[in-house]
């Protein structure tokens, strides 16, 4: 188990360098002069431009720039944005909101999605199941900005149960509504995934054994159906954590949250290389760790995987 | 039987079971009557779809959700089970009626330790049993089941046990609450023959020790005859014959029972000879081996560990004379299927040479291999899995012709019709899809596909193992006719020695990657020199009156 986790951590190294290199290359290939863009309409003196370019090694070839960046990174320096703020500060500023939002969203989609999926799977073909399937399909097809604005209008503006925007120093409660909006599509997907997994598991021979050996139905479901059904769901949750963190741009926009998604978006518009690459690097690390966690959880849920390694 | 004077433990009367499906109501069981007295073993025999499993599921209230009992009664200790609530059934299952499932590989939950699965059964069926008591009792049960070092192994998971061991655990679970009745649904059909015998002995010991009555559901007449006091023969949802085993076997009344007994493969059976020919001479007359396997080895390296390897095939030499059938027989894991794959060129051998029709497979180029594939074709075990469900029978049998660019579309169509004749299927079958065919018909299609290119050699990997005995008998006869008409050479891979006797001229017995014995079938069967071959032969259930 430990060697397994160790191996997975070693895999982190090539993935990390590969992804940062790729992102750096793409930022490098972005059209336009980011430094000139900083000054907007004004005409800065050439000397100043040259000095800033020197500072950011922008005149060096791409590969040298990348090494400068990695060298800094290895010394704990994420670099500075083209506007002069340390990138670490920008990340620290935006990260808490994103983390709170993603955690709540993940919690919501896991708890609600698995419960509803389980009940639907147990009542296959009945009214509850049919409605769950129709509603989930609907939720998957509606884009986030529609659910976002609709829920914001109903629950925040009309009913006043939540605040329509989430400012700085927001409490966990303020994030509930945005988290639900963010999680909607994944939630619907988990309902369907759990449902089909439960239906499949129920038809398995070992579940029949469990019933035949005289276990009460409640125990057959909780001990023998649910645990086996969760394996594919856990995989999805792990992958989804990453997309919840970076993919929250629309939700962040609707609820005016200062998060990672919006920060990356603005950085891309400005062609701010150091910011983009650093944030993406942090995301890659989070993504890899989330997947490592899933793999370990996987091994806990399914002993066949544990002993295969 | 002395029990007859007592009242029956289980009495099934006029039972009808129906399933509601998309295409209407299907009657799976109709008018079934039989009883089981305390302590006796009753075998319910029939082919797949005969309603034998449905009947047993009705007894323990575990019919699929679209099935229900529409008529009749099932009295257990005088209580009618057909109108029992789901909750009341929970108190009967396990504690009063035990159950041993068919497939031990899939019937234990893979994510829980063995000990846990035994303990929860004990706790569910015994009032106020503590966790610690259940643990102790579980170890005791597993020891009775024949599990060495039981206390250490309770924390292991099902995948760490062999099929035979898993079935012992499942028997332990079924018997854990000392039920009055045990239902064993094909308890050994997924196991190797030698294991099968030990498991059946174990079942018998367990039930006779505790005076448990048993319903043994099986498709294997040999197993039924050997193990049961009385037989219930089912066919298409009805009981066609019932009575003491000896009487039924010696004097079958119903035509189906007669066919079943006639088709039962047995060690005493002789080579099917559909035409006028002598096996002995044909072997002697063609000394040239069309398949020549010389000292072939196949070693798989185990991942992650150095020097750890599995010798699947360890230095095997076999010659297959043209126009004859050579059987390779062995238990699962003996390396027989790996050998077949290497002969087909689907796996590369680690060392040694395989020559098929003069072509060395080891150094054949891709185009030589393609040419060779026209001459050697496979038929696999599972007719449900080997046919593409999206392909009509016509597409399936024409595809090899298209791949090798044989003939015009009209000629191919003509060949397809010819093939249907050869495998005795109606022309109309060409337009059908696999899911519209029975298991036997699908296997005929698989054979037709293999014959499409007019090959010289067929490699049949467990080609009749998944079929019911009567269908199996038909397919074996078909194969023999085809061999005679088309002068085919068969390499026949099987675990079933009784089948070997019916189809093969020569046999090679494999154990753990080695050929332990080979020669003419009659010689080997009459005079097995190896202990392993004797064990295999002994393990075949004998149908009295047929042997």
XYZ file of C-alpha atoms in Angstrom, chain B residues 40-440:
401
model
C -33.333 -37.274 1.851
C -31.669 -35.907 -1.275
C -33.856 -35.160 -4.259
C -32.245 -34.189 -7.554
C -34.074 -31.934 -9.981
C -32.615 -32.643 -13.425
C -33.157 -30.768 -16.651
C -31.479 -28.704 -19.340
C -31.196 -24.932 -19.171
C -34.606 -23.338 -19.469
C -36.372 -26.395 -18.057
C -37.589 -24.431 -15.025
C -35.505 -26.264 -12.443
C -33.842 -23.148 -11.057
C -37.071 -21.148 -11.202
C -38.748 -23.808 -9.070
C -36.029 -23.593 -6.442
C -36.141 -19.805 -6.442
C -39.883 -19.964 -5.841
C -39.226 -22.183 -2.822
C -36.981 -19.596 -1.153
C -39.050 -16.619 -2.298
C -36.330 -15.226 -4.531
C -37.975 -15.082 -7.932
C -36.875 -12.167 -10.081
C -39.078 -9.115 -9.586
C -41.077 -9.812 -12.770
C -41.864 -13.378 -11.722
C -44.639 -14.666 -9.469
C -46.351 -17.836 -8.380
C -49.744 -17.844 -10.074
C -51.071 -21.170 -8.885
C -50.378 -23.953 -6.446
C -48.695 -24.153 -3.087
C -45.287 -24.757 -1.552
C -45.698 -26.182 1.920
C -42.630 -26.155 4.144
C -43.225 -27.873 7.494
C -46.921 -27.489 6.733
C -46.682 -23.701 6.213
C -47.496 -22.298 2.772
C -44.572 -20.258 1.463
C -46.292 -18.814 -1.585
C -48.207 -16.232 0.430
C -45.500 -15.394 2.891
C -44.467 -11.753 3.441
C -40.970 -10.605 2.520
C -40.145 -10.120 6.199
C -41.298 -13.605 7.199
C -39.200 -15.049 4.396
C -36.087 -13.417 5.842
C -36.560 -15.499 8.989
C -36.839 -18.729 6.960
C -33.979 -18.168 4.509
C -30.651 -19.154 5.923
C -31.999 -20.481 9.215
C -34.443 -23.098 7.933
C -33.689 -23.326 4.223
C -30.038 -22.996 3.236
C -28.806 -22.240 -0.252
C -25.648 -23.105 -2.159
C -25.308 -21.128 -5.412
C -24.005 -22.229 -8.786
C -20.936 -20.152 -9.458
C -18.550 -19.866 -6.504
C -16.406 -17.343 -8.374
C -19.123 -14.688 -8.361
C -21.260 -15.717 -5.410
C -19.144 -14.248 -2.623
C -18.905 -10.495 -2.235
C -15.408 -9.567 -3.486
C -15.048 -6.567 -1.184
C -15.578 -8.288 2.178
C -13.303 -10.814 3.900
C -14.438 -14.450 3.996
C -14.721 -14.416 7.781
C -16.986 -11.370 7.717
C -19.334 -13.047 5.257
C -19.636 -16.144 7.423
C -20.027 -14.151 10.636
C -22.836 -11.989 9.322
C -24.723 -15.119 8.299
C -24.377 -16.542 11.783
C -25.478 -13.316 13.433
C -28.436 -12.907 11.114
C -29.734 -16.391 11.798
C -28.957 -16.846 15.471
C -30.734 -14.806 18.105
C -28.394 -12.794 20.351
C -25.031 -13.989 19.117
C -22.191 -11.666 20.071
C -19.562 -10.523 17.629
C -16.882 -12.518 19.448
C -18.981 -15.682 19.502
C -19.702 -15.309 15.785
C -15.987 -14.999 15.121
C -15.189 -18.208 16.976
C -18.075 -20.045 15.381
C -17.054 -18.848 11.906
C -13.555 -20.257 12.325
C -15.081 -23.537 13.458
C -17.380 -23.597 10.432
C -14.543 -22.880 8.023
C -12.493 -25.655 9.599
C -15.382 -28.052 9.037
C -15.492 -26.823 5.468
C -11.951 -28.124 5.094
C -10.119 -24.819 5.181
C -6.586 -25.186 6.546
C -5.443 -22.549 9.073
C -8.980 -21.225 9.170
C -8.407 -18.656 11.903
C -5.616 -17.024 9.905
C -7.530 -17.085 6.639
C -10.764 -15.459 7.819
C -9.337 -12.032 7.045
C -8.603 -12.995 3.444
C -10.781 -12.030 0.518
C -12.632 -14.318 -1.919
C -10.209 -13.701 -4.781
C -7.457 -15.265 -2.677
C -9.275 -18.612 -2.681
C -9.634 -21.236 -5.399
C -13.044 -22.026 -6.880
C -13.284 -25.265 -4.909
C -12.406 -23.494 -1.666
C -14.944 -20.776 -2.314
C -17.613 -23.384 -2.877
C -16.658 -24.975 0.455
C -17.052 -21.586 2.116
C -20.454 -21.186 0.440
C -21.517 -24.637 1.609
C -20.369 -23.606 5.078
C -22.513 -20.484 4.815
C -25.501 -22.464 3.526
C -25.208 -24.977 6.357
C -24.218 -22.466 9.068
C -27.592 -22.319 10.786
C -28.143 -26.067 10.474
C -31.175 -25.690 8.211
C -33.625 -28.554 7.693
C -33.411 -28.145 3.934
C -30.503 -27.197 1.710
C -31.017 -26.119 -1.890
C -27.887 -26.648 -3.976
C -28.304 -25.015 -7.394
C -25.770 -26.590 -9.788
C -23.183 -26.508 -6.988
C -20.387 -28.036 -9.040
C -21.035 -27.209 -12.675
C -18.517 -24.354 -12.603
C -15.758 -26.520 -11.128
C -13.183 -28.937 -12.505
C -14.189 -32.597 -12.483
C -11.769 -33.706 -9.788
C -12.814 -30.802 -7.564
C -16.449 -31.547 -8.390
C -16.200 -34.991 -6.829
C -14.651 -33.708 -3.609
C -17.233 -30.944 -3.280
C -20.124 -33.372 -3.788
C -18.609 -35.695 -1.170
C -18.300 -32.779 1.194
C -21.920 -31.762 0.590
C -23.029 -35.306 1.282
C -21.026 -35.500 4.507
C -22.373 -32.196 5.749
C -26.001 -33.008 5.006
C -25.961 -36.563 6.289
C -24.149 -35.546 9.467
C -26.841 -33.047 10.343
C -29.787 -34.917 8.859
C -30.379 -32.119 6.354
C -32.618 -32.750 3.382
C -31.239 -31.533 0.064
C -32.631 -30.452 -3.264
C -29.805 -30.909 -5.760
C -30.430 -29.000 -8.952
C -28.296 -30.164 -11.849
C -28.161 -30.574 -15.597
C -25.823 -33.517 -15.154
C -27.652 -36.814 -15.026
C -24.504 -38.542 -13.815
C -24.248 -36.287 -10.767
C -27.955 -36.653 -10.062
C -27.967 -40.425 -10.336
C -24.906 -40.791 -8.179
C -26.009 -38.464 -5.395
C -29.781 -38.487 -5.085
C -32.283 -40.916 -3.621
C -34.979 -39.677 -5.927
C -35.030 -37.840 -9.255
C -37.380 -35.212 -10.583
C -36.839 -34.768 -14.329
C -38.022 -31.414 -15.687
C -38.502 -30.447 -19.295
C -39.941 -27.165 -20.568
C -41.357 -26.142 -17.205
C -43.022 -29.438 -16.444
C -42.081 -32.476 -14.412
C -41.972 -35.269 -16.980
C -40.860 -38.021 -14.665
C -40.211 -38.493 -10.946
C -39.294 -41.386 -8.725
C -36.417 -43.341 -7.193
C -33.174 -42.754 -9.119
C -32.482 -46.398 -9.847
C -35.944 -47.002 -11.288
C -35.857 -43.998 -13.570
C -32.429 -44.789 -14.919
C -33.080 -48.424 -15.550
C -36.572 -47.896 -16.912
C -37.135 -44.369 -18.206
C -40.732 -43.819 -19.326
C -40.754 -40.358 -20.835
C -39.095 -39.835 -24.238
C -37.133 -36.868 -22.899
C -35.658 -38.897 -20.050
C -34.727 -41.603 -22.544
C -32.951 -39.065 -24.723
C -31.219 -37.576 -21.698
C -29.907 -40.958 -20.614
C -28.855 -41.868 -24.145
C -27.020 -38.579 -24.633
C -25.218 -38.615 -21.302
C -21.526 -38.830 -22.095
C -19.902 -41.586 -20.177
C -16.466 -43.088 -19.892
C -17.863 -46.342 -21.128
C -19.180 -44.742 -24.282
C -17.410 -45.467 -27.541
C -16.132 -43.306 -30.344
C -18.974 -41.956 -32.442
C -18.650 -43.583 -35.845
C -21.096 -41.956 -38.172
C -19.681 -43.501 -41.278
C -18.140 -46.767 -42.191
C -14.545 -46.322 -41.182
C -12.113 -47.679 -38.764
C -10.355 -45.319 -36.448
C -7.388 -47.520 -35.799
C -6.447 -47.859 -39.437
C -6.894 -44.197 -40.269
C -4.382 -43.269 -37.597
C -1.926 -45.837 -38.783
C -2.292 -44.934 -42.424
C -1.447 -41.288 -42.009
C 1.704 -41.128 -39.962
C 2.452 -37.594 -41.139
C 1.486 -35.098 -38.496
C -0.378 -32.099 -39.928
C 0.211 -30.275 -36.658
C 3.597 -30.931 -35.176
C 4.310 -29.470 -31.766
C 7.925 -29.889 -30.698
C 9.078 -29.125 -27.163
C 6.986 -25.983 -26.914
C 7.191 -23.768 -23.867
C 5.244 -20.680 -22.898
C 6.501 -18.702 -19.938
C 4.749 -15.635 -18.616
C 6.841 -13.223 -16.557
C 4.978 -11.917 -13.541
C 4.745 -8.182 -13.438
C 6.751 -6.269 -10.892
C 8.768 -9.179 -9.552
C 12.079 -10.299 -10.904
C 12.559 -13.909 -11.906
C 8.960 -14.735 -10.968
C 7.379 -16.509 -13.890
C 4.573 -18.872 -14.672
C 5.288 -21.815 -16.913
C 1.924 -22.166 -18.630
C 3.233 -24.734 -21.077
C 6.458 -26.453 -20.177
C 8.007 -28.473 -22.966
C 5.125 -30.123 -24.784
C 5.472 -32.329 -27.896
C 2.357 -33.547 -29.662
C 1.789 -34.709 -33.230
C -1.685 -34.532 -34.743
C -2.152 -36.936 -37.679
C -4.177 -35.608 -40.606
C -7.868 -36.491 -40.722
C -8.081 -37.521 -37.076
C -9.090 -35.981 -33.788
C -6.554 -35.385 -31.080
C -7.929 -34.297 -27.738
C -5.973 -32.332 -25.198
C -7.546 -32.849 -21.818
C -6.805 -31.271 -18.461
C -8.199 -29.140 -15.676
C -8.294 -25.368 -15.716
C -4.777 -24.011 -15.454
C -3.211 -27.065 -17.061
C -2.046 -25.018 -20.066
C -4.284 -26.639 -22.682
C -5.892 -23.393 -23.845
C -2.533 -21.627 -24.023
C -1.303 -24.443 -26.240
C -4.353 -24.044 -28.498
C -3.719 -20.320 -28.808
C -0.125 -20.949 -29.827
C -1.192 -23.461 -32.473
C -3.584 -20.834 -33.826
C -0.750 -18.302 -33.835
C -2.600 -16.058 -31.377
C 0.195 -16.341 -28.804
C 3.901 -16.635 -29.451
C 5.700 -19.564 -27.903
C 8.699 -18.851 -25.675
C 10.663 -21.711 -27.214
C 10.106 -24.794 -29.333
C 8.537 -25.106 -32.762
C 4.996 -25.519 -33.973
C 4.536 -26.620 -37.561
C 1.088 -26.480 -39.094
C 0.724 -28.039 -42.537
C 4.455 -27.700 -43.160
C 4.602 -24.034 -42.150
C 6.602 -23.165 -39.053
C 4.434 -20.690 -37.151
C 7.368 -19.197 -35.278
C 9.033 -17.678 -38.367
C 6.008 -17.139 -40.593
C 5.713 -13.670 -42.117
C 2.463 -11.756 -41.770
C 1.323 -12.796 -45.242
C 2.306 -16.435 -44.696
C 0.345 -16.307 -41.440
C -2.678 -14.930 -43.268
C -2.424 -17.759 -45.790
C -2.106 -20.253 -42.946
C -5.234 -18.919 -41.268
C -7.236 -20.097 -44.269
C -6.183 -23.610 -43.408
C -6.624 -23.563 -39.626
C -9.704 -22.148 -37.936
C -10.925 -21.974 -34.335
C -14.241 -22.724 -32.620
C -14.433 -21.444 -29.065
C -16.325 -22.412 -25.964
C -18.923 -19.779 -25.423
C -21.337 -19.494 -28.344
C -22.897 -16.472 -26.601
C -19.659 -14.557 -26.492
C -17.964 -15.541 -29.748
C -20.545 -14.295 -32.213
C -20.856 -10.571 -32.855
C -24.370 -9.664 -31.698
C -24.546 -6.902 -34.339
C -23.811 -9.321 -37.176
C -26.454 -11.451 -38.834
C -25.539 -15.096 -39.375
C -24.938 -14.274 -43.065
C -22.428 -11.541 -42.209
C -20.730 -13.799 -39.695
C -20.130 -16.664 -42.112
C -19.304 -14.445 -45.101
C -16.812 -12.236 -43.259
C -13.866 -14.677 -43.511
C -14.453 -14.958 -47.275
C -14.432 -11.189 -47.624
C -11.253 -10.840 -45.555
C -9.433 -13.334 -47.744
C -10.996 -11.969 -50.924
C -12.587 -15.267 -51.864
C -15.261 -15.267 -54.568
C -17.784 -12.756 -55.875
C -20.748 -11.646 -53.736
C -22.958 -14.204 -55.501
C -20.480 -16.978 -54.886
C -20.183 -15.969 -51.257
C -23.950 -16.048 -50.849
C -23.928 -19.474 -52.423
C -21.194 -20.616 -50.045
C -23.181 -19.279 -47.081
C -26.175 -21.383 -48.114
C -23.949 -24.391 -48.582
C -22.513 -23.887 -45.085
C -25.997 -23.799 -43.568
C -26.613 -27.184 -45.153
C -23.356 -28.530 -43.832
C -24.128 -27.584 -40.237
C -27.802 -28.589 -40.610
C -29.328 -25.163 -40.141
C -32.234 -23.890 -42.292
C -31.397 -21.305 -45.000
C -33.624 -18.822 -43.178
C -31.135 -18.793 -40.322
C -28.828 -16.630 -42.469
C -31.037 -13.615 -41.804
C -31.150 -14.076 -38.060
C -29.049 -12.581 -35.302
C -27.269 -14.490 -32.511
C -29.788 -13.444 -29.851
C -32.531 -15.151 -31.862
C -30.737 -18.489 -31.799
C -30.392 -21.178 -29.133
C -27.000 -22.146 -27.695
C -26.731 -25.196 -29.939
